[in-house]
mmCIF file of C-alpha atoms in Angstrom:
data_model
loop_
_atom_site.group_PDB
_atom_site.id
_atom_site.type_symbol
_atom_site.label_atom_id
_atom_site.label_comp_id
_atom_site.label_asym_id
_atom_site.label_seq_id
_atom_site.Cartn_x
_atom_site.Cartn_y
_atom_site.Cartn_z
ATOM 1 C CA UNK K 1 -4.490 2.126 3.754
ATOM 2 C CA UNK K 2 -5.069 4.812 6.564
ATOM 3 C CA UNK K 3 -5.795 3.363 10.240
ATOM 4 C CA UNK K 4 -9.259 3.185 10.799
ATOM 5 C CA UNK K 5 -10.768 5.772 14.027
ATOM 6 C CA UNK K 6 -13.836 4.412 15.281
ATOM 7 C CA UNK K 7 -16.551 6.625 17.498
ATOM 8 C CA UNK K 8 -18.476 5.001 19.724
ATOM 9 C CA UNK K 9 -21.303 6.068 17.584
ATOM 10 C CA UNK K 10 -19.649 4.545 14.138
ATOM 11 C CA UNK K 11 -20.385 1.567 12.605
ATOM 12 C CA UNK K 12 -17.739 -0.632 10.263
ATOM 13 C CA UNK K 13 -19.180 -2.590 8.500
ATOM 14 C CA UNK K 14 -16.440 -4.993 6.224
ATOM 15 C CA UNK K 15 -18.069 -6.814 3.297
ATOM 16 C CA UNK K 16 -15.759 -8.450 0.996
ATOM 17 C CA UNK K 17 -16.167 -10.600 -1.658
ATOM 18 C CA UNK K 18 -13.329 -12.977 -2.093
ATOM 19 C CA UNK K 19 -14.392 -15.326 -4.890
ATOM 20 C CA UNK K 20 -12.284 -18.509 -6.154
ATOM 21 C CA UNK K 21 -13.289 -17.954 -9.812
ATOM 22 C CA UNK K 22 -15.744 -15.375 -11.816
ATOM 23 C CA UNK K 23 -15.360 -12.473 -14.355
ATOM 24 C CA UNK K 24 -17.031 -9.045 -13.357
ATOM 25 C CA UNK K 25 -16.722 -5.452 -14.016
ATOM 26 C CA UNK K 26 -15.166 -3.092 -16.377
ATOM 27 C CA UNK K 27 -11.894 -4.716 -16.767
ATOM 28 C CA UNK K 28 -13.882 -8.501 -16.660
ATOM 29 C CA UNK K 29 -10.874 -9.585 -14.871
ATOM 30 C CA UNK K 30 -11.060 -13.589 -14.090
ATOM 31 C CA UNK K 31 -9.328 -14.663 -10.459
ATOM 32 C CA UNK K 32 -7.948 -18.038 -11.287
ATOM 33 C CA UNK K 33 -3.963 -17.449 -11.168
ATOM 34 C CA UNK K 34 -3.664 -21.202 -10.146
ATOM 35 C CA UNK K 35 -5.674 -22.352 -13.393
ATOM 36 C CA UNK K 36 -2.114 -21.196 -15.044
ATOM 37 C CA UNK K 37 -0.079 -23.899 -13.433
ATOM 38 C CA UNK K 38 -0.396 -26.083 -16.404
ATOM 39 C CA UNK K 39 0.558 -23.666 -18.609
ATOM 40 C CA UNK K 40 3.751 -22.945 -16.568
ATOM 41 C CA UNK K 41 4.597 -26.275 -16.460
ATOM 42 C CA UNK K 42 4.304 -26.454 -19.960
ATOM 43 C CA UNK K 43 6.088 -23.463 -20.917
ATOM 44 C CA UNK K 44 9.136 -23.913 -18.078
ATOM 45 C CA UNK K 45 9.576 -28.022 -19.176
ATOM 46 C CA UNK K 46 9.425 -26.605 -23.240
ATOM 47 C CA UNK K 47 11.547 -23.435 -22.632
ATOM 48 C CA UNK K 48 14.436 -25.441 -20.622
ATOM 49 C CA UNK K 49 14.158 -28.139 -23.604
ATOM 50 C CA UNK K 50 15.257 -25.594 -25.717
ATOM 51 C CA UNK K 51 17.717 -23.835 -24.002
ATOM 52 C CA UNK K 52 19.488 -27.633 -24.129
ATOM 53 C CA UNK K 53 19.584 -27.680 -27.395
ATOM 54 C CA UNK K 54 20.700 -24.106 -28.071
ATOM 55 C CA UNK K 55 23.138 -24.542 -26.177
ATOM 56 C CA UNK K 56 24.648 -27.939 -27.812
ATOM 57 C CA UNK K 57 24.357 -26.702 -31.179
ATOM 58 C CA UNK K 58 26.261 -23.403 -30.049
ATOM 59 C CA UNK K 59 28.832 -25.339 -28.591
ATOM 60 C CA UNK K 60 29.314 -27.941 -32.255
ATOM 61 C CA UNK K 61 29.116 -24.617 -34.373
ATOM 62 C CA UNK K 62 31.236 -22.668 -32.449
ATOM 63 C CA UNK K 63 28.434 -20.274 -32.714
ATOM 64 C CA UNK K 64 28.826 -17.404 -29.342
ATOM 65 C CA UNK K 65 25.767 -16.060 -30.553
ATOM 66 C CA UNK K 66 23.553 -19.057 -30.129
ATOM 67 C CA UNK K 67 25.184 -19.315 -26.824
ATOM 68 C CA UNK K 68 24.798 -15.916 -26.135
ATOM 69 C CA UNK K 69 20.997 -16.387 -26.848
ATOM 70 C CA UNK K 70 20.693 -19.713 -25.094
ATOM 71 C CA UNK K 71 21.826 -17.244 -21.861
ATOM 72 C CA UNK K 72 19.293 -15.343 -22.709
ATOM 73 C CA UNK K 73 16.208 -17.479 -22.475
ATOM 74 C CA UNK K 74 17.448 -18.489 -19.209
ATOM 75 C CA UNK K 75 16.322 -15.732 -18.378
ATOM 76 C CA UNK K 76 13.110 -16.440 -19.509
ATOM 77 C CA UNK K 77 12.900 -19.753 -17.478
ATOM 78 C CA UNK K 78 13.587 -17.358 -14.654
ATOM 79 C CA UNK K 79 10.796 -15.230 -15.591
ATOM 80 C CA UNK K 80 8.655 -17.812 -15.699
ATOM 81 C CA UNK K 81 9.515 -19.570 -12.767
ATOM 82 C CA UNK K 82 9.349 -15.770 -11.030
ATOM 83 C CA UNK K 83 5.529 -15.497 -12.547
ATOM 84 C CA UNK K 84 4.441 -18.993 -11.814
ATOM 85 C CA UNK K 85 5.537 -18.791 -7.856
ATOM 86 C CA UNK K 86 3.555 -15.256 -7.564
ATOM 87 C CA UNK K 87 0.701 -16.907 -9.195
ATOM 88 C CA UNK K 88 0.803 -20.054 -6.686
ATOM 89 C CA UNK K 89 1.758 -17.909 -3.034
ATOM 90 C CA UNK K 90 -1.389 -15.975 -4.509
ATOM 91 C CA UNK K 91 -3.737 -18.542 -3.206
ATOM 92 C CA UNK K 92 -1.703 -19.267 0.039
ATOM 93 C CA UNK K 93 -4.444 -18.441 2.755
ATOM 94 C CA UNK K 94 -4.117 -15.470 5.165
ATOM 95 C CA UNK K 95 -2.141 -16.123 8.500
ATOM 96 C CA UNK K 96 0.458 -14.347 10.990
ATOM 97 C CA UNK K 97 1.329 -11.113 10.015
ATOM 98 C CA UNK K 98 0.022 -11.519 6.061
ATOM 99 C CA UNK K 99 -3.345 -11.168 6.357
ATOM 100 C CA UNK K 100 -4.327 -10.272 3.348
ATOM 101 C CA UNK K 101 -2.061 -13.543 2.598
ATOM 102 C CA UNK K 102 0.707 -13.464 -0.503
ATOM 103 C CA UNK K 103 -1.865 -11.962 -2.892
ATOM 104 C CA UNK K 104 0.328 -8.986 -3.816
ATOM 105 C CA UNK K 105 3.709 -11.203 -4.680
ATOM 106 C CA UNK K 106 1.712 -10.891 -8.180
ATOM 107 C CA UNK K 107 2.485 -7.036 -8.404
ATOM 108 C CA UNK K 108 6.127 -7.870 -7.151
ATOM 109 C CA UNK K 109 6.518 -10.745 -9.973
ATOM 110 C CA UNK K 110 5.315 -8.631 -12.545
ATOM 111 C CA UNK K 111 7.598 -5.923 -11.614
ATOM 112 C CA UNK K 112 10.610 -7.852 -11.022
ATOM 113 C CA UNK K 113 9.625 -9.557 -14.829
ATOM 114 C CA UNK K 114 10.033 -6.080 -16.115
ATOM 115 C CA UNK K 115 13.583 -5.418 -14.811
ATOM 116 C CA UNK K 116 14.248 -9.196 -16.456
ATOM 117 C CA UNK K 117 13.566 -7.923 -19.889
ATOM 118 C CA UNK K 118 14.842 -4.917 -19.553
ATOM 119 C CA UNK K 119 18.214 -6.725 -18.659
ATOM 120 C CA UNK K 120 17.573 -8.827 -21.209
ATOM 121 C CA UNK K 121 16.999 -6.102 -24.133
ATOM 122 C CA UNK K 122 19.954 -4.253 -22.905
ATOM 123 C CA UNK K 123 21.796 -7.605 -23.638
ATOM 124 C CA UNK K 124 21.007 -7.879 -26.924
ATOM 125 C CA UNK K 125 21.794 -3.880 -27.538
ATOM 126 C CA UNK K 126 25.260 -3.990 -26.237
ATOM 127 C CA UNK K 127 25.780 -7.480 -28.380
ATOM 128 C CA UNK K 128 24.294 -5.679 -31.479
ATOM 129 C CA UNK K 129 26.214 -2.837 -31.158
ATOM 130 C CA UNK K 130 29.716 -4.981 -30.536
ATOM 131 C CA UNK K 131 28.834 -6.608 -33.524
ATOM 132 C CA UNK K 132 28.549 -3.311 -35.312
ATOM 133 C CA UNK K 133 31.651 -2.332 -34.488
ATOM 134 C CA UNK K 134 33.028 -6.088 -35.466
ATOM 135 C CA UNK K 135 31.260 -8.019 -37.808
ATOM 136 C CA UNK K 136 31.792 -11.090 -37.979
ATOM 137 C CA UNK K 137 30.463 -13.918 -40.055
ATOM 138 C CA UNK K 138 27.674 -16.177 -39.284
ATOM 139 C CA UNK K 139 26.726 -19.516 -39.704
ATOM 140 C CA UNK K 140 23.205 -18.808 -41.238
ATOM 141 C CA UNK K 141 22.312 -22.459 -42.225
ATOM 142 C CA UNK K 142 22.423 -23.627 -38.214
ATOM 143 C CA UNK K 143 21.624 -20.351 -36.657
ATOM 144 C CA UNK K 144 18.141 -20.161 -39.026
ATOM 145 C CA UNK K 145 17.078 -23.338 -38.135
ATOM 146 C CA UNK K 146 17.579 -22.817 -34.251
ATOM 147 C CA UNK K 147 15.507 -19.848 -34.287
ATOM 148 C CA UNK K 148 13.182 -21.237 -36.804
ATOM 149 C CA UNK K 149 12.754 -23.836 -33.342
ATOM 150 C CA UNK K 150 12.347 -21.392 -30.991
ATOM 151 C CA UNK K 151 9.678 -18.827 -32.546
ATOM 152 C CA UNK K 152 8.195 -22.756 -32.497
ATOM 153 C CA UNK K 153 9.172 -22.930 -28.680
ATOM 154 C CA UNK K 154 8.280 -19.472 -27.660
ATOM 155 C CA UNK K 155 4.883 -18.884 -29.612
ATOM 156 C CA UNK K 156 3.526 -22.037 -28.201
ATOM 157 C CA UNK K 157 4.594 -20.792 -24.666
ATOM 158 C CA UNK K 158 2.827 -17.369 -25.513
ATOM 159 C CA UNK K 159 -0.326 -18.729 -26.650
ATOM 160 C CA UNK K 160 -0.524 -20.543 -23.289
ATOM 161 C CA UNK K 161 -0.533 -17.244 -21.609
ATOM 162 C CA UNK K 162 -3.030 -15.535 -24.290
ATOM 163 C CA UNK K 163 -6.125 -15.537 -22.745
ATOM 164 C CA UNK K 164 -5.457 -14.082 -18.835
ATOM 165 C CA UNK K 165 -2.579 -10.805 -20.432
ATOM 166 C CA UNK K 166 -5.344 -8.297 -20.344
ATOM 167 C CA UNK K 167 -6.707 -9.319 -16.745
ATOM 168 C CA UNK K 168 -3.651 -9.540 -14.984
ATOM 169 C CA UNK K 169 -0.138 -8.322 -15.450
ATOM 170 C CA UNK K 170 1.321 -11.095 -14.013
ATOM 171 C CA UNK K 171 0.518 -13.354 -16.586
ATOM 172 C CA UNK K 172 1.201 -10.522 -19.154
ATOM 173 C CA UNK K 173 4.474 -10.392 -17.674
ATOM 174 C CA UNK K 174 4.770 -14.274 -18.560
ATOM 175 C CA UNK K 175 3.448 -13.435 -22.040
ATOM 176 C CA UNK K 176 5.500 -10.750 -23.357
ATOM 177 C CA UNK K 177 8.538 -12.618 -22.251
ATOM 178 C CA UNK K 178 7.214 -15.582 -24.518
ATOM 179 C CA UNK K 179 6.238 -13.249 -27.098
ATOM 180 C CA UNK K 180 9.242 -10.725 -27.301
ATOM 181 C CA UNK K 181 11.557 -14.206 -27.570
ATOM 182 C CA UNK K 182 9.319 -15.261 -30.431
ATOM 183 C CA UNK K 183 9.606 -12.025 -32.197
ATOM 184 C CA UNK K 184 13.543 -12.040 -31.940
ATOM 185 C CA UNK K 185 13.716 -15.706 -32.874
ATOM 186 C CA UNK K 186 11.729 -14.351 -36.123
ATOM 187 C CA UNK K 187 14.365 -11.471 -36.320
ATOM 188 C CA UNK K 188 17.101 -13.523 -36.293
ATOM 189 C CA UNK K 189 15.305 -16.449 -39.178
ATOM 190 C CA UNK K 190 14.860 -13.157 -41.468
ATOM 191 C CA UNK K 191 18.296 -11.829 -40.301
ATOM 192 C CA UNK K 192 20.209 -14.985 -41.550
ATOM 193 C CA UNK K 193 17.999 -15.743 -44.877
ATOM 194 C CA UNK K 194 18.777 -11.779 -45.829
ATOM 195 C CA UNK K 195 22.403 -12.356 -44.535
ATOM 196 C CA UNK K 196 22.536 -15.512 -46.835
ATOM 197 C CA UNK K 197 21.383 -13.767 -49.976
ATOM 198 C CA UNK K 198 23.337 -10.658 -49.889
ATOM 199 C CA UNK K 199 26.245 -11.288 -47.592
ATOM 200 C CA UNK K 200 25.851 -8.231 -45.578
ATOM 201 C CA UNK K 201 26.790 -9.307 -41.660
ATOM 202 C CA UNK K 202 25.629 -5.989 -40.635
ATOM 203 C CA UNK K 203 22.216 -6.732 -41.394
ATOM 204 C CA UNK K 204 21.484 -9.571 -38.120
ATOM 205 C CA UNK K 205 22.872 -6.441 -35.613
ATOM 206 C CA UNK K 206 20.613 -3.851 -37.226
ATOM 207 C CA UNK K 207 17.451 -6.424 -36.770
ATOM 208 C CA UNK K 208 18.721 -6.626 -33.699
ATOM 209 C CA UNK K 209 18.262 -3.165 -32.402
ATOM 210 C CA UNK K 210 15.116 -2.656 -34.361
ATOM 211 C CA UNK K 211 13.815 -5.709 -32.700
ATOM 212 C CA UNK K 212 15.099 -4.093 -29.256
ATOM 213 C CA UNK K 213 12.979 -1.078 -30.316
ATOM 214 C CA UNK K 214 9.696 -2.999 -29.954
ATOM 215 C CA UNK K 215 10.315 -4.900 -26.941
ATOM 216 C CA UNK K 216 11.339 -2.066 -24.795
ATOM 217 C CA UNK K 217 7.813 -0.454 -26.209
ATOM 218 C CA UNK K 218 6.133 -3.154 -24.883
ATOM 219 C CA UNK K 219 8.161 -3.835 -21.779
ATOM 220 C CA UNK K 220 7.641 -0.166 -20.517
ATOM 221 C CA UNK K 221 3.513 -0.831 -20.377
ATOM 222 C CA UNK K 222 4.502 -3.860 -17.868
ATOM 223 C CA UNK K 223 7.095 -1.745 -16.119
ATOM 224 C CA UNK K 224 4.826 1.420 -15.541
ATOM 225 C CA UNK K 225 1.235 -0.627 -14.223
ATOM 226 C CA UNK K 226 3.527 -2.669 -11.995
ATOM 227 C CA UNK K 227 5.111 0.726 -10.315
ATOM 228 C CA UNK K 228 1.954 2.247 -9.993
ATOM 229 C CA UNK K 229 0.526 -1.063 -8.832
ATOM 230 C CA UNK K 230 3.423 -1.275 -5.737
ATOM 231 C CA UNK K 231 2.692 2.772 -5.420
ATOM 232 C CA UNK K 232 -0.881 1.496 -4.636
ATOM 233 C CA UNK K 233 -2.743 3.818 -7.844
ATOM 234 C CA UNK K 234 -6.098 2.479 -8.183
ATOM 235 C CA UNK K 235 -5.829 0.192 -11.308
ATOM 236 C CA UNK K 236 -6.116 0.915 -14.861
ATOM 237 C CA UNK K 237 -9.318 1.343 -15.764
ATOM 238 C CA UNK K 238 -11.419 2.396 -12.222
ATOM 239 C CA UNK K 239 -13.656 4.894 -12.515
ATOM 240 C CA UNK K 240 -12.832 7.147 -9.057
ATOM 241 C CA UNK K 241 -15.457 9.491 -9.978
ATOM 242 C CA UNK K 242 -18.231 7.292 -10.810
ATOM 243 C CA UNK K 243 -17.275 5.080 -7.440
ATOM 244 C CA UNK K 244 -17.777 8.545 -6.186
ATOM 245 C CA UNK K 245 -20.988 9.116 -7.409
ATOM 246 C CA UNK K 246 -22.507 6.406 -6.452
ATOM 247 C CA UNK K 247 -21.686 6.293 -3.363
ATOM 248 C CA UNK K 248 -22.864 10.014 -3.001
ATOM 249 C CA UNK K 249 -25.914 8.883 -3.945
ATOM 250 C CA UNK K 250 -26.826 6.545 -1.221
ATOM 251 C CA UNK K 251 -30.086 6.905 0.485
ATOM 252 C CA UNK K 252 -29.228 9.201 3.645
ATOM 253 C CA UNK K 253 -24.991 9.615 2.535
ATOM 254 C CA UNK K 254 -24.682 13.502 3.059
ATOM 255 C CA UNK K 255 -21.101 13.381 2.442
ATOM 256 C CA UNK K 256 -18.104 11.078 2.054
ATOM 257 C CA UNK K 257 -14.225 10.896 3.092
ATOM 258 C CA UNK K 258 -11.251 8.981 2.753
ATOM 259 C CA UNK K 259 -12.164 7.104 -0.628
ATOM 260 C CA UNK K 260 -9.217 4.791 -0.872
ATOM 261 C CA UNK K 261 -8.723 2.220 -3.955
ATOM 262 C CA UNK K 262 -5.775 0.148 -4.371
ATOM 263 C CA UNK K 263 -4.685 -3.185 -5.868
ATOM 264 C CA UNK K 264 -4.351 -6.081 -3.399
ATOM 265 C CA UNK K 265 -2.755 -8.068 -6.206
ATOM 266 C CA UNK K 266 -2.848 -8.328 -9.897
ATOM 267 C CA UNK K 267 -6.343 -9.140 -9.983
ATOM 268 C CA UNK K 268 -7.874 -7.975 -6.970
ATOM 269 C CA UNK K 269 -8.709 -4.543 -5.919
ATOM 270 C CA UNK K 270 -9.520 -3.390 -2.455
ATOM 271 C CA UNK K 271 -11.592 -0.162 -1.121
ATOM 272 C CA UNK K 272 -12.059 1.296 2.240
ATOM 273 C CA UNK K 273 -14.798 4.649 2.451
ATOM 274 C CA UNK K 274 -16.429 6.317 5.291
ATOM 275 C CA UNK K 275 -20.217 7.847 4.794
ATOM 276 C CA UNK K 276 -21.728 10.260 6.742
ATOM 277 C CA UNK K 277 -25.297 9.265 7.163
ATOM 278 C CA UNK K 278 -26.811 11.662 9.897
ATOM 279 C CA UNK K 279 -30.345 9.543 9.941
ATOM 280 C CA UNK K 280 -28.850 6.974 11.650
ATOM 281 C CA UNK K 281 -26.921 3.772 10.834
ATOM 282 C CA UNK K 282 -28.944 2.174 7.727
ATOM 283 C CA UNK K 283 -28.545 -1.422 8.633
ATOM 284 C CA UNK K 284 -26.371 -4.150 7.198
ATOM 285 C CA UNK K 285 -28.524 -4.425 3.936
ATOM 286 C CA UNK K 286 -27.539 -1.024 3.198
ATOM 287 C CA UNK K 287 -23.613 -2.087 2.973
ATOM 288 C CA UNK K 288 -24.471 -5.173 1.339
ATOM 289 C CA UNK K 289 -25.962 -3.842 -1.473
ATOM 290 C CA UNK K 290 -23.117 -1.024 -1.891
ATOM 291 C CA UNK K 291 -20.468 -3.694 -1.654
ATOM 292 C CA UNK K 292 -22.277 -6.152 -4.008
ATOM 293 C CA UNK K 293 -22.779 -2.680 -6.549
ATOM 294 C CA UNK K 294 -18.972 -2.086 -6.132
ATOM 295 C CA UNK K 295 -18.088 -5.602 -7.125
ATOM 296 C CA UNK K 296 -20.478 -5.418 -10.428
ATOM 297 C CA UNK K 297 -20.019 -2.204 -11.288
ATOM 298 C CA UNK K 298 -16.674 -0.997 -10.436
ATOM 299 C CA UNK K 299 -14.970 -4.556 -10.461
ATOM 300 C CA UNK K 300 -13.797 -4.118 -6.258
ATOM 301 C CA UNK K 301 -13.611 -7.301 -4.572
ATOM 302 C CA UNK K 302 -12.714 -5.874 -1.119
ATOM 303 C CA UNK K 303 -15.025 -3.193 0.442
ATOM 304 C CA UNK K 304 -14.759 -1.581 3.839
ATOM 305 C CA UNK K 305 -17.754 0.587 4.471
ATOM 306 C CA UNK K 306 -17.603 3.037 7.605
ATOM 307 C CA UNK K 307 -20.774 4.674 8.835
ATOM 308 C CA UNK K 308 -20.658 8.199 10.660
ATOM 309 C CA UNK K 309 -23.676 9.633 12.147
ATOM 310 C CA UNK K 310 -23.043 12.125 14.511
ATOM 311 C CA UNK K 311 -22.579 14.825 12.426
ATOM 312 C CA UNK K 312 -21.300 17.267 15.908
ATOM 313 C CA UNK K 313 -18.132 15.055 15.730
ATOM 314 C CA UNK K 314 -15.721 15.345 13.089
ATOM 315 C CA UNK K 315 -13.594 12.079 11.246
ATOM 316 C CA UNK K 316 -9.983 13.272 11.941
ATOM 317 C CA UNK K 317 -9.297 11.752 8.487
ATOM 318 C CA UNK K 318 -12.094 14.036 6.828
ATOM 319 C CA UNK K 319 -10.519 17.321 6.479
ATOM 320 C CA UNK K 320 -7.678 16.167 4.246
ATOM 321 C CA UNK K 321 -9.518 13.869 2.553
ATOM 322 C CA UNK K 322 -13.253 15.447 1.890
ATOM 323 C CA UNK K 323 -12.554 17.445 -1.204
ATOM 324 C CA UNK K 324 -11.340 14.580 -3.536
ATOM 325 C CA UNK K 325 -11.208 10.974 -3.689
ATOM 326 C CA UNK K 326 -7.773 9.401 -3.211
ATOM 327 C CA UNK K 327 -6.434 6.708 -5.357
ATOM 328 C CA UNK K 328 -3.710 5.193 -2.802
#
């Protein structure tokens, strides 16, 4: 966000709107991150279960790839764990230097989630492939049942998640690690039955990499809104123009500059604005209702309103920014 110049004939007026729990707007996004604790309690205490008993039955079968894979949704405790201290710094209250507080750790968790199943697909592509190369048998009877426990494991976790993956990409982040596990547990059930029947080997690496196919379709959604999240892009789904619009339309607003909207965190967006009203400063009602508008309408929790009135002066920050609305 650009510094803020103030005239001695300017008014700021800040009105923000930081709410513990509501839905609003376009996107109807919810801000309850802590109301997930639970659920990644649940899903950390269930996921580490499970990873115990991969890991034992790897080790009596002699089976590398249920080891291999018990490695592997380590990583999904850690993505977990990464989500579920983003969501809780989230609600850490402003102080010192962070004062907007640790509400954009969300954007980093999600991000950093990302690069975890990334790692994690290119894992199971280099495995797939060695195997390829190498086939080697497989012990279908305990490696079925394993996996036939964790799509149990992992769609349970997911469904936790469900309800808050369109609002914020934290907890989609959470999700689609659940939900990607749960598909490749399925994989590898329908792998080994197939593998059973016919006695192909080469048929669990193939499901492999066609499993890695849909992940990495999924995982580059979460990758991309994070880095334009962190870039500071208005969020997916504002309507610049309309903001725009409206706030053109203002009783006395003859013009505006530097429109900024960014994320503050997963689920919060911010926006600074300065009007030109040449009739005079309209009173605090004025920004109250525009800020209250912004929140319905536009779903902004955060809004900075300054007023300009001496139209002999020019903003410094005007010329640059007068003949579009920026995003960042």
């Amino acid at each position: 966000m650009s510094g803020t110049h103030a005239h001695h004939h300017d008014h700021a007026a800040d009105v923000s709107a930081t709410r513990g729990h509501h839905s609003h707007g376009p996107n109807g996004h919810s801000h309850a991150p802590a109301s997930f604790g639970r659920a990644f309690a649940i899903g950390v205490t269930l996921n580490l279960g499970f990873v115990v008993v991969e890991a034992v039955y790897g080790f009596l079968a002699d089976s590398m790839a249920l080891l291999a894979d018990a490695g592997h949704n380590l990583s999904d405790v850690a993505g977990l764990l990464i989500a579920w201290g983003a969501a809780t710094l989230a609600t850490r209250r402003p102080g010192g230097r962070y004062t907007y507080g640790l509400k954009s750790s969300s954007i980093l968790a999600a991000f950093l989630n990302a690069l975890l199943l990334l790692v994690a697909i290119g894992a199971i592509a280099v495995e797939a492939i060695t195997r390829l190369a190498n086939p080697t048998p497989v012990q279908t009877g305990t490696v079925m049942v394993v996996a036939a426990i964790g799509i149990a494991v992992n769609t349970a976790t997911a469904l936790l998640f469900m309800r808050g993956r369109h609002d914020d990409i934290n907890i989609r982040g959470a999700f689609l690690h659940m939900a990607a596990d749960a598909v490749v547990s399925a994989g590898v059930v329908v792998a080994g039955w197939l593998i059973a029947v016919t006695g192909k080997t080469w048929i669990d690496p193939v499901t492999s990499l066609a499993i890695v196919v849909v992940i990495a379709i999924g995982t580059w959604g979460l990758l991309r809104d994070s880095v334009n999240m962190t870039l500071h892009a208005a969020p997916p789904g504002t309507d610049l123009p309309g903001i725009e619009t409206y706030l053109r339309a203002r009783a006395g607003v003859t013009g505006i500059h530097d429109l900024h909207v960014w994320p503050m965190s997963t689920t919060e967006t911010a926006l600074t604005v300065h009007l030109v009203v040449p009739s005079g400063y309209p009173g605090d009602a004025f920004t109250h209702r525009a800020a209250h508008d912004l929140r319905e309408r536009f779903a902004i929790d955060h809004t900075t309103i300054q007023i300009e009135t001496d139209t002999g002066l020019t903003c410094r920050l005007a010329p640059a920014c007068a003949s579009r609305p920026s995003a960042g």
